[in-house]
Amino acid sequence: MTATIALAGWVLNIMVGLVILTGVLRARRHVPPLAYYHLTTAFVGLGFWIAFMAAGSALLAWIGFGILTLHNAFGDTMMVKGWRRRNPDAPGNAYFQAAKAAARKPLLLAHGFLAPVAWFPALAAAIISS
């Protein structure tokens, strides 16, 4: 059950992420290379996760979870770097400020809220499978 919840959150978040990426591309804005790593790790991790669900292998679960964790780190890094680029002299905690700024945009807010919907059940499923 937890693996299925993780899968659903993962797929929904990829869909939201693709909508965000499409908007950026349509606006002809610069897409940082980190965004492509973020996208690639989403799909590669999903592939391992689907393989885990089909085979029941704990190793595949942990690989998928590890890639998902890397994927989330890429997303957080991209969010903070973008905020720092737009606010180079702003005081305070950059991560917190970047998250507040992202929360003002509905798609980014949904993308951020869906991340733990995939991550925590994936962690639980990987632990249970071990």
JSON list of C-alpha atoms in Angstrom, two decimals:
[
{"chain": "A", "resi": 1, "resn": "MET", "atom": "CA", "xyz": [0.00, 0.00, 0.00]},
{"chain": "A", "resi": 2, "resn": "THR", "atom": "CA", "xyz": [2.75, 2.48, 0.88]},
{"chain": "A", "resi": 3, "resn": "ALA", "atom": "CA", "xyz": [4.54, 1.68, -2.38]},
{"chain": "A", "resi": 4, "resn": "THR", "atom": "CA", "xyz": [1.35, 2.50, -4.29]},
{"chain": "A", "resi": 5, "resn": "ILE", "atom": "CA", "xyz": [0.89, 5.79, -2.43]},
{"chain": "A", "resi": 6, "resn": "ALA", "atom": "CA", "xyz": [4.50, 6.68, -3.25]},
{"chain": "A", "resi": 7, "resn": "LEU", "atom": "CA", "xyz": [3.90, 5.78, -6.90]},
{"chain": "A", "resi": 8, "resn": "ALA", "atom": "CA", "xyz": [0.77, 7.92, -7.09]},
{"chain": "A", "resi": 9, "resn": "GLY", "atom": "CA", "xyz": [2.50, 10.90, -5.48]},
{"chain": "A", "resi": 10, "resn": "TRP", "atom": "CA", "xyz": [5.51, 10.43, -7.74]},
{"chain": "A", "resi": 11, "resn": "VAL", "atom": "CA", "xyz": [3.47, 10.32, -10.95]},
{"chain": "A", "resi": 12, "resn": "LEU", "atom": "CA", "xyz": [1.29, 13.29, -9.93]},
{"chain": "A", "resi": 13, "resn": "ASN", "atom": "CA", "xyz": [4.37, 15.31, -9.05]},
{"chain": "A", "resi": 14, "resn": "ILE", "atom": "CA", "xyz": [6.02, 14.49, -12.38]},
{"chain": "A", "resi": 15, "resn": "MET", "atom": "CA", "xyz": [2.87, 15.70, -14.13]},
{"chain": "A", "resi": 16, "resn": "VAL", "atom": "CA", "xyz": [2.88, 18.99, -12.18]},
{"chain": "A", "resi": 17, "resn": "GLY", "atom": "CA", "xyz": [6.61, 19.37, -12.85]},
{"chain": "A", "resi": 18, "resn": "LEU", "atom": "CA", "xyz": [6.08, 18.89, -16.57]},
{"chain": "A", "resi": 19, "resn": "VAL", "atom": "CA", "xyz": [3.40, 21.59, -16.55]},
{"chain": "A", "resi": 20, "resn": "ILE", "atom": "CA", "xyz": [5.85, 23.94, -14.79]},
{"chain": "A", "resi": 21, "resn": "LEU", "atom": "CA", "xyz": [8.62, 23.10, -17.28]},
{"chain": "A", "resi": 22, "resn": "THR", "atom": "CA", "xyz": [6.26, 23.62, -20.22]},
{"chain": "A", "resi": 23, "resn": "GLY", "atom": "CA", "xyz": [5.36, 27.07, -18.90]},
{"chain": "A", "resi": 24, "resn": "VAL", "atom": "CA", "xyz": [9.02, 28.01, -18.55]},
{"chain": "A", "resi": 25, "resn": "LEU", "atom": "CA", "xyz": [9.80, 26.78, -22.07]},
{"chain": "A", "resi": 26, "resn": "ARG", "atom": "CA", "xyz": [6.79, 28.57, -23.58]},
{"chain": "A", "resi": 27, "resn": "ALA", "atom": "CA", "xyz": [7.89, 31.81, -21.92]},
{"chain": "A", "resi": 28, "resn": "ARG", "atom": "CA", "xyz": [11.29, 31.23, -23.53]},
{"chain": "A", "resi": 29, "resn": "ARG", "atom": "CA", "xyz": [12.98, 31.67, -20.18]},
{"chain": "A", "resi": 30, "resn": "HIS", "atom": "CA", "xyz": [16.35, 30.12, -19.43]},
{"chain": "A", "resi": 31, "resn": "VAL", "atom": "CA", "xyz": [16.08, 26.60, -18.03]},
{"chain": "A", "resi": 32, "resn": "PRO", "atom": "CA", "xyz": [19.01, 25.87, -15.72]},
{"chain": "A", "resi": 33, "resn": "PRO", "atom": "CA", "xyz": [20.88, 22.59, -16.32]},
{"chain": "A", "resi": 34, "resn": "LEU", "atom": "CA", "xyz": [19.87, 21.51, -12.81]},
{"chain": "A", "resi": 35, "resn": "ALA", "atom": "CA", "xyz": [16.25, 21.40, -14.02]},
{"chain": "A", "resi": 36, "resn": "TYR", "atom": "CA", "xyz": [17.16, 18.68, -16.51]},
{"chain": "A", "resi": 37, "resn": "TYR", "atom": "CA", "xyz": [18.90, 16.66, -13.78]},
{"chain": "A", "resi": 38, "resn": "HIS", "atom": "CA", "xyz": [15.79, 17.13, -11.65]},
{"chain": "A", "resi": 39, "resn": "LEU", "atom": "CA", "xyz": [13.60, 15.87, -14.50]},
{"chain": "A", "resi": 40, "resn": "THR", "atom": "CA", "xyz": [15.90, 12.97, -15.38]},
{"chain": "A", "resi": 41, "resn": "THR", "atom": "CA", "xyz": [16.14, 11.71, -11.80]},
{"chain": "A", "resi": 42, "resn": "ALA", "atom": "CA", "xyz": [12.33, 11.86, -11.52]},
{"chain": "A", "resi": 43, "resn": "PHE", "atom": "CA", "xyz": [11.91, 9.47, -14.45]},
{"chain": "A", "resi": 44, "resn": "VAL", "atom": "CA", "xyz": [14.89, 7.21, -13.66]},
{"chain": "A", "resi": 45, "resn": "GLY", "atom": "CA", "xyz": [13.79, 6.87, -10.04]},
{"chain": "A", "resi": 46, "resn": "LEU", "atom": "CA", "xyz": [10.24, 6.16, -11.16]},
{"chain": "A", "resi": 47, "resn": "GLY", "atom": "CA", "xyz": [11.54, 3.39, -13.41]},
{"chain": "A", "resi": 48, "resn": "PHE", "atom": "CA", "xyz": [13.34, 1.76, -10.49]},
{"chain": "A", "resi": 49, "resn": "TRP", "atom": "CA", "xyz": [10.25, 2.19, -8.33]},
{"chain": "A", "resi": 50, "resn": "ILE", "atom": "CA", "xyz": [8.01, 0.50, -10.87]},
{"chain": "A", "resi": 51, "resn": "ALA", "atom": "CA", "xyz": [10.57, -2.31, -11.18]},
{"chain": "A", "resi": 52, "resn": "PHE", "atom": "CA", "xyz": [10.53, -2.66, -7.39]},
{"chain": "A", "resi": 53, "resn": "MET", "atom": "CA", "xyz": [6.75, -2.88, -7.35]},
{"chain": "A", "resi": 54, "resn": "ALA", "atom": "CA", "xyz": [6.80, -5.52, -10.08]},
{"chain": "A", "resi": 55, "resn": "ALA", "atom": "CA", "xyz": [9.64, -7.63, -8.66]},
{"chain": "A", "resi": 56, "resn": "GLY", "atom": "CA", "xyz": [9.41, -6.94, -4.93]},
{"chain": "A", "resi": 57, "resn": "SER", "atom": "CA", "xyz": [13.18, -6.47, -4.67]},
{"chain": "A", "resi": 58, "resn": "ALA", "atom": "CA", "xyz": [14.33, -4.48, -1.64]},
{"chain": "A", "resi": 59, "resn": "LEU", "atom": "CA", "xyz": [17.43, -3.42, -3.58]},
{"chain": "A", "resi": 60, "resn": "LEU", "atom": "CA", "xyz": [15.28, -1.83, -6.30]},
{"chain": "A", "resi": 61, "resn": "ALA", "atom": "CA", "xyz": [13.22, -0.08, -3.61]},
{"chain": "A", "resi": 62, "resn": "TRP", "atom": "CA", "xyz": [16.31, 1.43, -2.01]},
{"chain": "A", "resi": 63, "resn": "ILE", "atom": "CA", "xyz": [17.79, 2.46, -5.37]},
{"chain": "A", "resi": 64, "resn": "GLY", "atom": "CA", "xyz": [14.50, 4.12, -6.34]},
{"chain": "A", "resi": 65, "resn": "PHE", "atom": "CA", "xyz": [14.27, 5.83, -2.96]},
{"chain": "A", "resi": 66, "resn": "GLY", "atom": "CA", "xyz": [17.89, 7.01, -3.20]},
{"chain": "A", "resi": 67, "resn": "ILE", "atom": "CA", "xyz": [17.27, 8.49, -6.63]},
{"chain": "A", "resi": 68, "resn": "LEU", "atom": "CA", "xyz": [14.09, 10.15, -5.35]},
{"chain": "A", "resi": 69, "resn": "THR", "atom": "CA", "xyz": [16.09, 11.69, -2.51]},
{"chain": "A", "resi": 70, "resn": "LEU", "atom": "CA", "xyz": [18.68, 12.99, -4.99]},
{"chain": "A", "resi": 71, "resn": "HIS", "atom": "CA", "xyz": [15.83, 14.29, -7.15]},
{"chain": "A", "resi": 72, "resn": "ASN", "atom": "CA", "xyz": [14.38, 16.23, -4.19]},
{"chain": "A", "resi": 73, "resn": "ALA", "atom": "CA", "xyz": [17.81, 17.66, -3.39]},
{"chain": "A", "resi": 74, "resn": "PHE", "atom": "CA", "xyz": [18.14, 18.89, -6.99]},
{"chain": "A", "resi": 75, "resn": "GLY", "atom": "CA", "xyz": [14.71, 20.54, -6.73]},
{"chain": "A", "resi": 76, "resn": "ASP", "atom": "CA", "xyz": [15.51, 22.24, -3.43]},
{"chain": "A", "resi": 77, "resn": "THR", "atom": "CA", "xyz": [18.88, 23.41, -4.73]},
{"chain": "A", "resi": 78, "resn": "MET", "atom": "CA", "xyz": [17.27, 24.81, -7.86]},
{"chain": "A", "resi": 79, "resn": "MET", "atom": "CA", "xyz": [14.64, 26.64, -5.79]},
{"chain": "A", "resi": 80, "resn": "VAL", "atom": "CA", "xyz": [17.24, 28.24, -3.49]},
{"chain": "A", "resi": 81, "resn": "LYS", "atom": "CA", "xyz": [19.65, 29.14, -6.32]},
{"chain": "A", "resi": 82, "resn": "GLY", "atom": "CA", "xyz": [16.85, 30.81, -8.27]},
{"chain": "A", "resi": 83, "resn": "TRP", "atom": "CA", "xyz": [15.73, 32.77, -5.23]},
{"chain": "A", "resi": 84, "resn": "ARG", "atom": "CA", "xyz": [19.30, 33.87, -4.46]},
{"chain": "A", "resi": 85, "resn": "ARG", "atom": "CA", "xyz": [19.77, 34.98, -8.07]},
{"chain": "A", "resi": 86, "resn": "ARG", "atom": "CA", "xyz": [16.63, 37.14, -7.82]},
{"chain": "A", "resi": 87, "resn": "ASN", "atom": "CA", "xyz": [17.43, 38.38, -4.27]},
{"chain": "A", "resi": 88, "resn": "PRO", "atom": "CA", "xyz": [21.23, 38.56, -3.98]},
{"chain": "A", "resi": 89, "resn": "ASP", "atom": "CA", "xyz": [21.34, 40.92, -0.99]},
{"chain": "A", "resi": 90, "resn": "ALA", "atom": "CA", "xyz": [18.35, 39.64, 0.99]},
{"chain": "A", "resi": 91, "resn": "PRO", "atom": "CA", "xyz": [19.01, 38.76, 4.63]},
{"chain": "A", "resi": 92, "resn": "GLY", "atom": "CA", "xyz": [17.75, 35.68, 6.42]},
{"chain": "A", "resi": 93, "resn": "ASN", "atom": "CA", "xyz": [17.55, 31.97, 5.79]},
{"chain": "A", "resi": 94, "resn": "ALA", "atom": "CA", "xyz": [17.67, 31.51, 2.01]},
{"chain": "A", "resi": 95, "resn": "TYR", "atom": "CA", "xyz": [15.89, 28.13, 2.07]},
{"chain": "A", "resi": 96, "resn": "PHE", "atom": "CA", "xyz": [13.00, 29.47, 4.14]},
{"chain": "A", "resi": 97, "resn": "GLN", "atom": "CA", "xyz": [12.73, 32.63, 2.04]},
{"chain": "A", "resi": 98, "resn": "ALA", "atom": "CA", "xyz": [12.84, 30.62, -1.21]},
{"chain": "A", "resi": 99, "resn": "ALA", "atom": "CA", "xyz": [10.12, 28.27, 0.07]},
{"chain": "A", "resi": 100, "resn": "LYS", "atom": "CA", "xyz": [7.93, 31.25, 1.03]},
{"chain": "A", "resi": 101, "resn": "ALA", "atom": "CA", "xyz": [8.39, 32.75, -2.43]},
{"chain": "A", "resi": 102, "resn": "ALA", "atom": "CA", "xyz": [7.55, 29.42, -4.11]},
{"chain": "A", "resi": 103, "resn": "ALA", "atom": "CA", "xyz": [4.42, 29.06, -1.95]},
{"chain": "A", "resi": 104, "resn": "ARG", "atom": "CA", "xyz": [2.98, 32.17, -3.62]},
{"chain": "A", "resi": 105, "resn": "LYS", "atom": "CA", "xyz": [2.82, 30.32, -6.95]},
{"chain": "A", "resi": 106, "resn": "PRO", "atom": "CA", "xyz": [0.11, 27.62, -7.04]},
{"chain": "A", "resi": 107, "resn": "LEU", "atom": "CA", "xyz": [1.94, 25.14, -9.29]},
{"chain": "A", "resi": 108, "resn": "LEU", "atom": "CA", "xyz": [5.18, 25.43, -7.33]},
{"chain": "A", "resi": 109, "resn": "LEU", "atom": "CA", "xyz": [3.22, 25.06, -4.10]},
{"chain": "A", "resi": 110, "resn": "ALA", "atom": "CA", "xyz": [1.54, 21.89, -5.39]},
{"chain": "A", "resi": 111, "resn": "HIS", "atom": "CA", "xyz": [4.89, 20.55, -6.62]},
{"chain": "A", "resi": 112, "resn": "GLY", "atom": "CA", "xyz": [6.45, 21.20, -3.22]},
{"chain": "A", "resi": 113, "resn": "PHE", "atom": "CA", "xyz": [3.57, 19.63, -1.29]},
{"chain": "A", "resi": 114, "resn": "LEU", "atom": "CA", "xyz": [3.55, 16.51, -3.47]},
{"chain": "A", "resi": 115, "resn": "ALA", "atom": "CA", "xyz": [7.25, 15.82, -2.86]},
{"chain": "A", "resi": 116, "resn": "PRO", "atom": "CA", "xyz": [6.76, 14.40, 0.65]},
{"chain": "A", "resi": 117, "resn": "VAL", "atom": "CA", "xyz": [3.66, 12.53, -0.55]},
{"chain": "A", "resi": 118, "resn": "ALA", "atom": "CA", "xyz": [6.05, 10.45, -2.64]},
{"chain": "A", "resi": 119, "resn": "TRP", "atom": "CA", "xyz": [9.13, 10.56, -0.36]},
{"chain": "A", "resi": 120, "resn": "PHE", "atom": "CA", "xyz": [7.74, 9.40, 3.00]},
{"chain": "A", "resi": 121, "resn": "PRO", "atom": "CA", "xyz": [5.73, 6.45, 1.65]},
{"chain": "A", "resi": 122, "resn": "ALA", "atom": "CA", "xyz": [8.73, 5.48, -0.51]},
{"chain": "A", "resi": 123, "resn": "LEU", "atom": "CA", "xyz": [10.92, 5.45, 2.60]},
{"chain": "A", "resi": 124, "resn": "ALA", "atom": "CA", "xyz": [8.34, 3.37, 4.47]},
{"chain": "A", "resi": 125, "resn": "ALA", "atom": "CA", "xyz": [7.98, 0.92, 1.56]},
{"chain": "A", "resi": 126, "resn": "ALA", "atom": "CA", "xyz": [11.76, 0.54, 1.25]},
{"chain": "A", "resi": 127, "resn": "ILE", "atom": "CA", "xyz": [12.06, -0.15, 4.99]},
{"chain": "A", "resi": 128, "resn": "ILE", "atom": "CA", "xyz": [9.16, -2.61, 4.94]},
{"chain": "A", "resi": 129, "resn": "SER", "atom": "CA", "xyz": [10.63, -4.43, 1.93]},
{"chain": "A", "resi": 130, "resn": "SER", "atom": "CA", "xyz": [13.99, -4.93, 3.68]}
]
